[in-house]
Coordinates of C-alpha atoms and ligand atoms in Angstrom, one line a residue:
M25 CA 0.1 0.1 -0.3
V26 CA 2.7 2.4 0.9
F27 CA 4.2 1.7 -2.7
R28 CA 1.3 2.7 -4.4
K29 CA 1.3 5.8 -2.5
L30 CA 4.6 7.1 -4.0
P31 CA 4.3 8.9 -7.1
G32 CA 6.3 7.0 -9.8
V33 CA 6.8 3.9 -8.4
S34 CA 5.3 0.4 -9.5
A35 CA 4.0 -1.8 -6.7
S36 CA 6.8 -4.2 -7.3
G37 CA 9.2 -1.5 -6.7
M38 CA 10.9 -2.3 -10.0
G39 CA 12.3 0.3 -12.6
L40 CA 13.4 2.5 -9.5
R41 CA 16.1 5.5 -10.4
L42 CA 18.6 5.3 -7.7
S43 CA 17.6 8.9 -6.3
Q44 CA 14.3 7.4 -5.8
K45 CA 15.6 4.2 -4.3
F46 CA 17.6 6.6 -1.7
V47 CA 14.3 8.8 -1.2
F48 CA 12.5 5.3 -0.1
L49 CA 15.2 3.7 2.1
L50 CA 15.2 7.1 3.6
F51 CA 11.5 6.6 4.5
L52 CA 11.6 3.2 5.4
S53 CA 14.2 3.4 7.5
G54 CA 12.4 6.6 9.5
L55 CA 9.5 4.8 9.9
V56 CA 11.3 1.8 11.8
T57 CA 12.7 4.5 13.9
L58 CA 9.1 5.8 14.8
C59 CA 7.7 2.0 15.8
F60 CA 10.8 1.1 17.8
G61 CA 10.5 4.2 19.6
A62 CA 6.7 3.9 20.3
L63 CA 7.7 0.9 21.9
F64 CA 9.2 2.8 24.6
F65 CA 6.6 5.6 25.2
L66 CA 3.7 3.9 25.0
P67 CA 2.4 2.2 28.3
D68 CA 3.0 -1.5 27.7
S69 CA 0.0 -3.7 28.0
V70 CA 0.1 -4.8 31.6
R71 CA 0.0 -1.3 32.9
L72 CA -3.0 -0.7 30.5
K73 CA -4.5 -3.8 32.2
R74 CA -3.9 -2.2 35.6
I75 CA -5.2 1.2 34.5
F76 CA -8.2 0.6 33.1
L77 CA -9.7 -3.2 34.5
S78 CA -11.2 -3.5 37.7
K79 CA -10.5 -6.7 40.0
T80 CA -13.9 -8.8 38.6
E81 CA -12.8 -7.2 35.1
T82 CA -9.6 -9.0 35.5
Q83 CA -9.1 -11.9 33.1
P84 CA -8.8 -15.5 35.4
V85 CA -5.1 -16.9 36.3
T86 CA -4.0 -20.6 37.2
V87 CA -1.2 -20.4 39.5
G88 CA -0.4 -23.7 39.8
S89 CA -2.7 -26.2 41.0
G90 CA -3.7 -26.5 44.4
S91 CA 0.0 -27.1 45.8
E92 CA 0.6 -23.0 45.7
N93 CA 0.9 -23.2 49.2
D94 CA 4.0 -25.0 49.0
A95 CA 6.7 -22.9 50.1
R96 CA 8.7 -23.6 47.0
E97 CA 5.9 -22.7 44.7
H98 CA 5.9 -18.9 47.0
L99 CA 9.2 -18.9 46.2
K100 CA 9.3 -19.0 42.7
R101 CA 6.4 -16.3 42.9
L102 CA 8.7 -14.0 45.0
K103 CA 11.6 -14.2 42.6
N104 CA 9.0 -13.0 39.7
Q105 CA 7.2 -10.9 41.4
G106 CA 9.9 -8.5 42.6
G107 CA 8.0 -6.9 45.9
M108 CA 5.4 -4.1 46.5
T109 CA 7.6 -1.4 46.9
P110 CA 7.3 2.0 44.8
A111 CA 9.5 2.6 42.3
K112 CA 12.4 5.4 43.0
G113 CA 11.4 8.4 42.7
E114 CA 7.9 7.8 42.9
T115 CA 5.5 9.8 45.5
T116 CA 2.6 8.3 47.4
T117 CA -0.4 9.5 48.8
S118 CA -3.4 8.0 50.8
S119 CA -5.2 6.7 47.5
D120 CA -1.9 6.1 45.3
H121 CA 0.4 4.4 47.6
G122 CA 3.2 2.0 47.7
F123 CA 1.9 -1.2 45.8
K124 CA -0.5 0.4 43.6
G125 CA 0.4 -2.7 40.5
C126 CA -1.2 -5.1 43.2
L127 CA -4.2 -3.0 44.9
L128 CA -7.0 -1.8 42.5
K129 CA -9.1 0.3 44.9
P130 CA -8.1 2.8 47.0
P131 CA -8.6 1.5 50.4
L132 CA -10.1 4.7 52.3
G133 CA -12.7 4.3 49.8
R134 CA -15.1 7.4 48.8
D135 CA -15.1 10.4 51.1
N136 CA -13.5 7.8 53.5
G137 CA -16.5 5.5 53.9
K138 CA -18.5 8.5 55.5
P139 CA -21.9 7.3 55.8
S140 CA -25.1 9.2 53.9
D141 CA -27.3 8.5 56.7
P142 CA -27.3 11.1 59.3
K143 CA -28.0 9.0 62.4
T144 CA -25.1 6.9 61.2
N145 CA -22.5 9.5 60.6
E146 CA -23.2 10.8 64.1
R147 CA -22.6 7.7 65.7
R148 CA -19.5 7.0 63.7
E149 CA -18.2 10.7 64.8
K150 CA -18.7 9.7 68.6
V151 CA -15.9 6.6 68.0
K152 CA -13.8 9.1 66.4
E153 CA -14.1 11.2 69.8
M154 CA -13.9 8.7 71.8
M155 CA -10.6 7.2 69.6
K156 CA -9.2 10.9 70.3
F157 CA -9.9 11.3 73.9
A158 CA -8.0 7.5 74.2
W159 CA -5.0 8.7 72.2
D160 CA -5.1 12.1 73.8
N161 CA -4.9 10.8 77.4
Y162 CA -2.2 8.4 76.3
K163 CA 0.0 11.2 75.0
R164 CA -0.1 13.4 77.9
Y165 CA 0.4 10.7 80.8
A166 CA 2.0 7.9 79.0
W167 CA 3.5 8.8 76.0
G168 CA 6.5 6.4 74.7
K169 CA 5.1 3.8 77.3
N170 CA 3.6 0.7 76.1
E171 CA -0.2 1.6 77.6
L172 CA -1.8 4.2 79.9
R173 CA -3.2 3.7 83.2
P174 CA -6.1 6.1 83.2
L175 CA -7.0 6.2 87.0
T176 CA -3.4 6.6 88.6
R177 CA -2.0 8.5 85.2
N178 CA 0.9 7.0 84.1
G179 CA 2.2 4.7 81.7
H180 CA 2.4 0.6 81.9
I181 CA 5.4 -1.2 80.1
G182 CA 4.6 -4.9 80.8
N183 CA 6.7 -8.0 79.9
M184 CA 5.4 -8.9 76.8
F185 CA 7.2 -6.9 74.4
G186 CA 10.8 -7.5 75.2
G187 CA 11.7 -4.0 76.3
L188 CA 9.7 -2.4 72.9
R189 CA 7.8 0.8 73.9
G190 CA 5.0 2.6 72.5
A191 CA 3.1 -0.7 71.6
S192 CA -0.6 2.0 71.8
I193 CA 1.5 4.3 69.1
I194 CA 2.0 1.2 67.2
D195 CA -1.1 -0.2 67.3
S196 CA -3.1 3.4 66.5
L197 CA -1.2 4.7 63.7
D198 CA -3.4 2.8 61.4
T199 CA -6.6 3.8 63.3
L200 CA -5.5 7.3 63.5
Y201 CA -5.1 7.0 59.7
I202 CA -8.2 5.8 58.4
M203 CA -10.4 7.7 60.8
G204 CA -8.5 11.0 59.4
L205 CA -7.0 12.1 62.6
M206 CA -4.1 13.5 61.0
E207 CA -2.3 15.5 63.3
E208 CA -2.5 12.9 65.9
Y209 CA -1.4 10.4 63.3
N210 CA 1.6 12.6 62.5
D211 CA 2.3 12.9 65.9
A212 CA 2.6 8.8 66.2
K213 CA 4.9 8.9 63.2
D214 CA 7.1 10.8 64.2
W215 CA 7.8 9.0 67.7
V216 CA 8.3 6.0 65.3
Q217 CA 11.0 8.1 63.4
T218 CA 12.8 9.1 66.4
S219 CA 12.0 6.8 69.3
L220 CA 11.4 3.5 68.5
D221 CA 14.3 1.8 69.0
L222 CA 14.4 -1.7 68.3
N223 CA 17.5 -2.9 69.8
S224 CA 16.2 -3.8 73.0
N225 CA 17.4 -6.6 75.0
G226 CA 14.0 -8.0 76.7
E227 CA 12.2 -11.2 77.0
A228 CA 9.5 -11.0 74.1
S229 CA 6.1 -12.6 73.5
L230 CA 7.1 -13.7 69.9
F231 CA 2.9 -13.6 69.3
E232 CA 2.3 -10.3 70.9
V233 CA 5.4 -8.5 69.0
N234 CA 3.8 -10.2 65.7
I235 CA 0.5 -9.0 65.8
R236 CA 0.9 -5.7 67.3
Y237 CA 4.5 -4.5 66.0
V238 CA 4.9 -6.3 62.9
G239 CA 1.1 -6.0 62.3
G240 CA 0.8 -2.3 63.0
L241 CA 3.9 -1.6 61.0
L242 CA 2.8 -3.2 57.9
S243 CA -0.2 -1.8 58.2
A244 CA 0.8 1.3 58.6
Y245 CA 2.9 0.9 55.3
Y246 CA 0.6 -0.7 53.2
L247 CA -2.0 2.5 53.9
T248 CA 0.5 5.5 53.6
G249 CA 3.3 4.0 51.4
E250 CA 5.9 5.7 54.1
E251 CA 9.4 4.0 53.6
L252 CA 10.0 4.6 57.5
Y253 CA 7.5 1.7 58.2
K254 CA 9.0 -0.6 55.9
S255 CA 12.3 -0.5 57.0
K256 CA 11.5 -0.5 60.6
V257 CA 9.4 -3.7 60.0
M258 CA 11.8 -5.2 57.7
E259 CA 14.6 -4.8 61.1
L260 CA 12.3 -6.4 63.3
G261 CA 11.2 -9.2 61.4
E262 CA 14.9 -10.2 61.3
K263 CA 15.0 -10.2 65.2
L264 CA 12.3 -12.5 65.3
L265 CA 14.0 -15.4 63.0
P266 CA 15.9 -17.2 65.5
A267 CA 12.7 -18.2 67.5
F268 CA 12.3 -20.7 65.3
N269 CA 15.7 -22.3 65.9
T270 CA 13.9 -25.7 67.1
P271 CA 14.1 -29.0 66.0
T272 CA 10.9 -28.9 64.3
G273 CA 11.2 -25.2 63.5
I274 CA 7.8 -24.8 65.8
P275 CA 8.7 -21.5 67.1
R276 CA 9.0 -21.4 71.4
G277 CA 6.6 -18.3 72.6
V278 CA 9.5 -16.2 74.2
I279 CA 12.1 -14.8 72.5
N280 CA 15.0 -12.0 73.9
L281 CA 15.1 -9.6 70.8
G282 CA 18.8 -8.8 71.5
S283 CA 20.8 -12.2 72.1
G284 CA 17.8 -14.3 69.7
T285 CA 18.0 -16.9 72.3
S286 CA 14.4 -18.3 72.7
W287 CA 12.4 -20.7 75.2
S288 CA 8.7 -21.7 76.3
W289 CA 6.0 -20.1 78.7
G290 CA 7.0 -21.3 82.7
W291 CA 3.3 -21.7 82.2
A292 CA 2.9 -23.8 79.2
S293 CA 2.8 -27.9 80.2
A294 CA 6.0 -29.6 79.5
G295 CA 8.0 -27.1 77.6
S296 CA 5.5 -26.7 74.9
S297 CA 4.2 -24.2 72.1
I298 CA 0.9 -22.6 72.2
L299 CA -1.4 -23.4 68.8
A300 CA -2.4 -20.2 68.6
E301 CA 0.8 -18.4 68.9
F302 CA 2.6 -20.5 66.4
G303 CA -0.2 -20.2 64.4
T304 CA -0.6 -16.9 64.3
L305 CA 1.9 -15.6 62.0
H306 CA 1.2 -16.8 58.7
L307 CA -0.2 -13.2 57.6
E308 CA 2.6 -11.0 58.8
F309 CA 5.3 -13.4 57.5
V310 CA 4.2 -13.5 54.4
H311 CA 4.0 -9.9 53.7
L312 CA 7.4 -9.7 55.4
S313 CA 8.7 -11.8 52.3
E314 CA 6.5 -10.0 49.6
L315 CA 8.2 -6.9 51.0
S316 CA 11.6 -7.8 51.5
R317 CA 12.1 -10.2 48.5
N318 CA 13.2 -12.9 51.0
P319 CA 11.4 -16.2 51.3
I320 CA 12.7 -16.8 54.7
Y321 CA 9.5 -15.7 56.3
T322 CA 7.4 -17.8 54.0
E323 CA 9.0 -20.9 54.6
K324 CA 9.0 -20.3 58.0
V325 CA 5.5 -20.7 58.1
M326 CA 5.0 -22.9 55.5
N327 CA 6.6 -25.2 57.8
I328 CA 4.4 -24.9 60.5
R329 CA 1.6 -25.5 58.2
K330 CA 3.0 -28.8 56.8
L331 CA 3.5 -30.2 60.6
L332 CA 0.2 -29.1 61.0
N333 CA -1.2 -30.8 58.2
K334 CA 0.4 -34.2 58.5
I335 CA 0.2 -34.6 62.4
E336 CA -2.3 -36.9 63.7
K337 CA -5.3 -34.7 65.0
P338 CA -7.6 -36.4 67.8
H339 CA -11.3 -36.2 65.9
G340 CA -9.7 -33.6 63.6
L341 CA -9.2 -31.1 66.1
Y342 CA -5.8 -29.1 67.2
P343 CA -5.2 -29.4 70.3
N344 CA -3.7 -26.4 72.2
F345 CA -0.3 -27.5 72.9
L346 CA 2.4 -28.7 70.8
S347 CA 6.3 -29.8 71.7
P348 CA 8.6 -27.8 69.3
V349 CA 10.9 -30.7 70.2
S350 CA 9.2 -33.7 69.0
G351 CA 6.4 -32.1 67.2
N352 CA 3.6 -34.0 69.4
W353 CA 0.6 -32.9 70.4
V354 CA 1.3 -32.4 74.5
Q355 CA -2.2 -32.4 75.9
H356 CA -5.4 -32.9 74.1
H357 CA -7.1 -29.5 75.2
V358 CA -9.2 -27.8 72.4
S359 CA -10.6 -24.3 72.4
I360 CA -12.0 -21.9 69.9
G361 CA -11.3 -19.1 72.3
G362 CA -7.8 -18.4 74.5
L363 CA -4.8 -20.6 73.4
G364 CA -6.5 -21.9 70.3
D365 CA -8.2 -18.8 68.5
S366 CA -6.3 -16.8 66.1
F367 CA -5.1 -20.3 64.8
Y368 CA -8.1 -20.7 62.7
E369 CA -8.5 -17.1 62.1
Y370 CA -5.5 -17.1 60.1
L371 CA -6.2 -20.3 58.1
I372 CA -9.3 -18.9 56.6
K373 CA -7.4 -15.0 56.2
S374 CA -4.4 -16.5 54.5
Y375 CA -6.6 -18.4 52.2
L376 CA -8.2 -15.1 51.6
M377 CA -5.1 -13.1 51.8
S378 CA -3.8 -15.4 48.6
D379 CA -6.4 -14.2 46.5
K380 CA -7.8 -17.7 47.2
T381 CA -4.7 -19.6 45.9
D382 CA -3.5 -21.1 49.3
G383 CA -5.4 -24.3 48.7
D384 CA -4.0 -26.5 52.0
A385 CA -5.2 -23.2 54.1
K386 CA -8.5 -23.6 52.6
T387 CA -8.7 -27.3 53.2
M388 CA -7.1 -27.2 56.4
Y389 CA -9.8 -24.4 57.8
Y390 CA -12.8 -26.2 56.5
G391 CA -11.7 -29.4 58.1
A392 CA -11.1 -28.0 61.1
L393 CA -14.3 -26.3 61.1
E394 CA -16.5 -29.5 60.2
A395 CA -14.4 -31.1 63.2
I396 CA -15.6 -28.1 65.6
E397 CA -19.0 -28.4 64.3
A398 CA -18.9 -32.3 65.3
N399 CA -17.6 -31.9 68.3
L400 CA -17.6 -28.3 70.3
V401 CA -20.8 -26.5 68.7
Q402 CA -23.5 -26.9 71.5
K403 CA -27.4 -25.7 71.5
S404 CA -28.6 -24.6 75.1
P405 CA -31.6 -25.5 76.6
G406 CA -32.7 -21.5 75.6
G407 CA -31.5 -21.9 72.3
L408 CA -28.4 -20.4 72.3
T409 CA -25.8 -21.8 69.6
Y410 CA -22.1 -21.6 71.8
M411 CA -18.6 -23.2 71.2
A412 CA -17.7 -25.2 74.4
E413 CA -14.1 -26.2 74.5
W414 CA -13.2 -29.9 74.8
R415 CA -10.7 -31.7 77.4
G416 CA -9.6 -35.1 75.9
G417 CA -13.6 -36.1 75.0
I418 CA -14.6 -34.3 77.6
L419 CA -16.9 -31.1 77.0
D420 CA -16.6 -28.0 79.3
H421 CA -19.6 -26.0 78.7
K422 CA -18.3 -22.3 78.6
M423 CA -17.2 -20.0 75.8
G424 CA -14.9 -17.2 76.3
H425 CA -15.2 -13.6 75.0
L426 CA -12.2 -14.5 73.1
A427 CA -14.2 -17.0 70.9
C428 CA -16.8 -14.6 70.4
F429 CA -14.1 -13.2 67.0
S430 CA -15.5 -16.6 65.3
G431 CA -19.1 -15.5 64.5
G432 CA -16.8 -12.8 62.3
M433 CA -14.8 -15.9 61.1
I434 CA -17.3 -18.3 60.0
G435 CA -19.1 -15.6 58.3
I436 CA -15.9 -14.1 56.0
G437 CA -15.6 -18.2 55.1
A438 CA -18.8 -19.1 54.6
D439 CA -19.2 -18.0 50.4
D440 CA -15.9 -20.2 50.0
G441 CA -17.3 -23.2 51.9
A442 CA -18.8 -26.1 49.8
P443 CA -22.3 -24.7 48.0
E444 CA -24.4 -26.8 50.1
K445 CA -22.8 -25.4 53.5
R446 CA -22.7 -22.1 52.3
Q447 CA -26.2 -20.6 53.9
H448 CA -25.5 -22.9 56.9
Y449 CA -22.1 -21.2 57.7
L450 CA -23.6 -17.7 57.4
D451 CA -26.3 -19.2 59.8
L452 CA -23.9 -20.5 62.3
A453 CA -21.7 -17.5 62.2
A454 CA -25.1 -15.5 63.0
E455 CA -26.1 -17.9 66.0
I456 CA -22.9 -17.3 67.3
T457 CA -22.8 -13.3 67.2
H458 CA -26.4 -13.4 68.7
T459 CA -25.0 -15.6 71.8
C460 CA -22.4 -13.3 72.3
H461 CA -24.7 -10.1 72.1
E462 CA -26.8 -12.0 74.8
S463 CA -24.0 -12.6 77.0
Y464 CA -23.8 -8.4 76.7
T465 CA -27.5 -7.8 77.1
R466 CA -27.4 -10.4 80.3
S467 CA -24.9 -8.4 82.6
A468 CA -26.2 -5.2 84.4
T469 CA -23.8 -2.7 82.4
K470 CA -24.8 -4.6 78.9
L471 CA -21.0 -5.3 78.4
G472 CA -20.0 -9.0 78.3
P473 CA -17.7 -11.2 81.0
E474 CA -14.5 -12.7 80.2
A475 CA -16.0 -16.0 80.1
F476 CA -19.6 -17.3 80.3
R477 CA -21.3 -20.8 80.6
F478 CA -23.7 -22.9 79.8
D479 CA -24.2 -25.1 82.8
G480 CA -25.1 -25.1 86.4
G481 CA -28.7 -23.1 85.2
G482 CA -26.7 -20.5 83.6
E483 CA -27.3 -19.3 80.4
A484 CA -24.4 -16.9 78.3
T485 CA -23.6 -15.8 82.2
A486 CA -20.2 -16.1 84.2
T487 CA -21.1 -18.1 86.9
R488 CA -17.3 -17.6 88.5
L489 CA -16.2 -14.6 90.2
S490 CA -13.0 -14.7 88.7
D491 CA -14.7 -14.5 85.0
R492 CA -16.6 -11.4 85.1
Y493 CA -14.4 -9.0 84.1
Y494 CA -14.1 -6.8 80.9
I495 CA -11.2 -5.6 79.5
L496 CA -12.4 -3.6 76.3
R497 CA -11.7 -6.5 74.3
P498 CA -12.8 -6.7 71.0
E499 CA -14.1 -10.0 69.9
V500 CA -17.8 -9.3 69.9
I501 CA -17.7 -6.0 68.0
E502 CA -15.4 -7.9 65.8
S503 CA -18.0 -10.3 64.9
Y504 CA -20.7 -7.6 64.5
M505 CA -19.0 -5.4 61.9
Y506 CA -18.3 -8.6 60.1
M507 CA -22.1 -9.7 60.0
W508 CA -22.9 -6.0 58.7
R509 CA -20.7 -5.8 56.1
L510 CA -22.1 -9.5 55.1
T511 CA -25.9 -9.2 55.5
H512 CA -26.3 -5.6 56.5
D513 CA -29.2 -6.5 58.9
P514 CA -29.3 -3.2 60.7
K515 CA -29.4 -5.0 64.4
Y516 CA -25.7 -5.2 64.1
R517 CA -25.0 -1.6 64.0
E518 CA -27.9 -1.4 66.6
W519 CA -25.9 -3.8 68.7
G520 CA -22.4 -1.6 68.2
W521 CA -24.3 1.3 69.3
E522 CA -25.6 -0.5 72.8
A523 CA -21.8 -1.3 73.2
V524 CA -20.5 2.4 72.5
E525 CA -23.1 3.3 75.1
A526 CA -22.2 1.2 77.9
L527 CA -17.9 1.8 77.0
E528 CA -19.1 5.8 77.6
Q529 CA -21.1 4.9 80.8
H530 CA -19.1 2.4 82.5
C531 CA -15.5 2.4 81.2
R532 CA -14.8 6.4 80.1
V533 CA -12.8 7.7 83.2
E534 CA -11.8 11.2 83.5
S535 CA -8.1 10.5 81.5
G536 CA -8.9 7.3 79.0
F537 CA -11.2 4.4 79.1
S538 CA -10.7 1.8 81.7
G539 CA -11.6 -2.2 82.1
I540 CA -14.1 -2.8 84.5
R541 CA -13.6 -6.1 87.2
D542 CA -17.6 -6.7 87.5
V543 CA -20.0 -6.6 84.6
Y544 CA -22.9 -7.6 86.8
T545 CA -22.5 -4.5 89.3
M546 CA -23.8 -1.0 88.3
T547 CA -20.9 0.3 91.1
A548 CA -17.8 0.3 88.3
S549 CA -14.5 -1.0 89.8
H550 CA -12.2 0.1 87.2
D551 CA -9.0 -2.2 86.9
N552 CA -6.9 1.1 85.5
M553 CA -5.8 -0.1 82.2
Q554 CA -6.4 0.9 79.0
Q555 CA -5.2 -1.9 76.5
S556 CA -3.7 -1.2 73.3
F557 CA -6.2 -3.2 71.9
F558 CA -8.9 -1.1 72.4
L559 CA -7.1 1.6 70.1
S560 CA -6.3 -0.6 67.4
E561 CA -9.3 -3.1 67.4
T562 CA -12.4 -2.4 69.7
L563 CA -12.4 1.4 68.2
K564 CA -11.6 0.7 65.0
Y565 CA -14.3 -2.1 64.3
L566 CA -16.9 -0.1 65.5
Y567 CA -15.5 2.7 63.3
L568 CA -15.9 0.4 60.3
L569 CA -19.1 -0.8 61.8
F570 CA -20.5 3.0 60.9
S571 CA -18.9 3.4 58.1
D572 CA -19.5 2.4 54.1
D573 CA -18.5 -0.7 52.8
D574 CA -15.9 0.8 50.7
L575 CA -14.1 1.8 54.0
L576 CA -11.3 -0.8 53.4
P577 CA -13.3 -3.3 51.4
L578 CA -12.9 -7.0 52.5
E579 CA -12.5 -8.0 49.0
D580 CA -9.4 -6.0 49.0
W581 CA -8.0 -6.3 52.8
V582 CA -7.8 -9.1 55.7
F583 CA -7.2 -7.9 59.4
N584 CA -4.7 -9.6 61.3
T585 CA -6.0 -10.6 64.8
E586 CA -4.9 -7.1 66.0
A587 CA -7.5 -5.6 63.5
H588 CA -4.3 -4.3 61.3
P589 CA -5.2 -4.3 57.6
L590 CA -3.2 -6.4 55.1
P591 CA -3.8 -6.1 51.3
I592 CA -4.9 -9.2 49.8
I593 CA -2.0 -10.0 47.8
R594 CA -3.3 -10.4 44.0
K595 CA -3.3 -13.4 41.4
S596 CA -2.7 -10.7 38.8
C597 CA 0.5 -9.5 41.1
L598 CA 1.8 -12.8 39.9
Q599 CA 1.5 -12.9 36.3
D600 CA 3.6 -9.5 35.9
D601 CA 7.0 -9.8 34.3
P602 CA 9.3 -9.4 36.7
E603 CA 11.5 -7.2 34.4
K604 CA 8.5 -4.8 34.7
R605 CA 7.8 -4.9 37.9
D606 CA 10.6 -2.7 38.9
E607 CA 9.0 -0.1 36.6
F608 CA 6.1 0.7 39.0
Ligands
LIG722 C1 -5.8 -8.9 70.9 O1 -4.4 -9.1 71.1 C2 -6.0 -10.2 69.6 O2 -7.4 -9.8 69.0 C3 -5.7 -11.6 70.2 O3 -5.9 -12.6 69.2 C4 -6.2 -12.1 71.5 N1 -6.4 -11.0 72.4 C5 -6.5 -9.5 71.9 C6 -7.9 -9.0 72.2 O4 -8.7 -9.6 73.2

């Protein structure tokens, strides 16, 4: 066609004079240069796809075949993936943060999730005010310490964090950020910059440091794209690795962050490790590998996964104590509450966080849920569904406040269960959440006890004096939030508001919020502790409950067990050309 348009040139190009040939060659080489240059200046197809396709429009990709959760598969992915860091010189803002290649929706939603309904918005504003009040008092009286003692107006350090400080600051970074409390957020960020010292030499709980510090810093990084959080979390991650140096690779519960020596809790039977502790590392460790491009963290948690997958389980259940030396169960106590809880949570969340590619996590989660239903789920004479504890085959008809997270967990997993079970799981999630709400409504303060029982004539009430306390825990409200997102049944927002009113009436004191010693009496006896998880979890879940669903949408984020949001790692990231990854 080009030939035909050139005057005096036949289609075959025969009979051209020398000067004509020269002009033709000049034109041709110009054309070639132009096309070649365009390759460099036009956006490549991957970039175009990212810009124009929403998540649901992305073409389905098959990544492996169900053994993706094998560490080797993960290594391959990581190598190809190249991390989530923004390219050099790329600035990040709240909606254009450090991993835009892998996240297709902004995390903060339209108008930061502000609900259009004025009453809901007023409630949301109230929760924000509570956060500001809790934060301001922490700042005034306990700045840099781990937690606030609101009655004595001083700081609490405790012995869980091995000499690390500022637990309330790290736990609050993301809550302050999503609530738009920017002055407070900036104070927190400055403290991380100038005062977060990771060179401590104390004895830390691996679990607590992981869920609060690693989780908090990861979320802060993913939400804001600030490199500061990334470098801090990388440094801290490395310090946790020696805890895995055991004959089985199952970490011990306590680690000295300076020397790296680790040991088991004195109270854990026969030097065992705790299921909820070594089983609650997966989400954070996979993200540590993603960010560092170092597969070691994923290898460590995949090793735990493999051992648990292989080991024989009594009635399909996972007991709470395991020897890090022999890799055998130490005793047969099973609980969905304390000592077991977040292990189950991390199975379903690992599956969701892997963009539903982690097949083993899925199989293990639904297998565990089946065993739980067959052995632990009970109905009280009054018709309340609850999760009992199991001691070598004998049921203890008690449910801990901690176990109330399971309403939300079963809810978020409902959709990926076997088709004939989906509605059943959603119903079960609603029933458990209802029971936990009953444990609140049956108390004088409308706050729930640490543990409630279904024997000795009681139903969803604490019968022992030692179980009557409430320490600002989030689990019941956490389940309201998930069930609201999943069903939009307005009762969950009403139940959340009841909790706000009760917290205001019984836990708010002059200089912060405090736990109470007895939920069944109106004469409050305060425990003088504003737990860091109140800022990280309880208030964040309340705020999300009264926000639109596009604030940290569940399709894009999973919350770690301390309510720190971590992005789902998209399959679409995996198909990237490794060379191109670095361009972002
Ligand atoms: C939090 O630190 C976490 O939710 C953990 O998984 C269980 N306990 C507290 C809150 O109750």
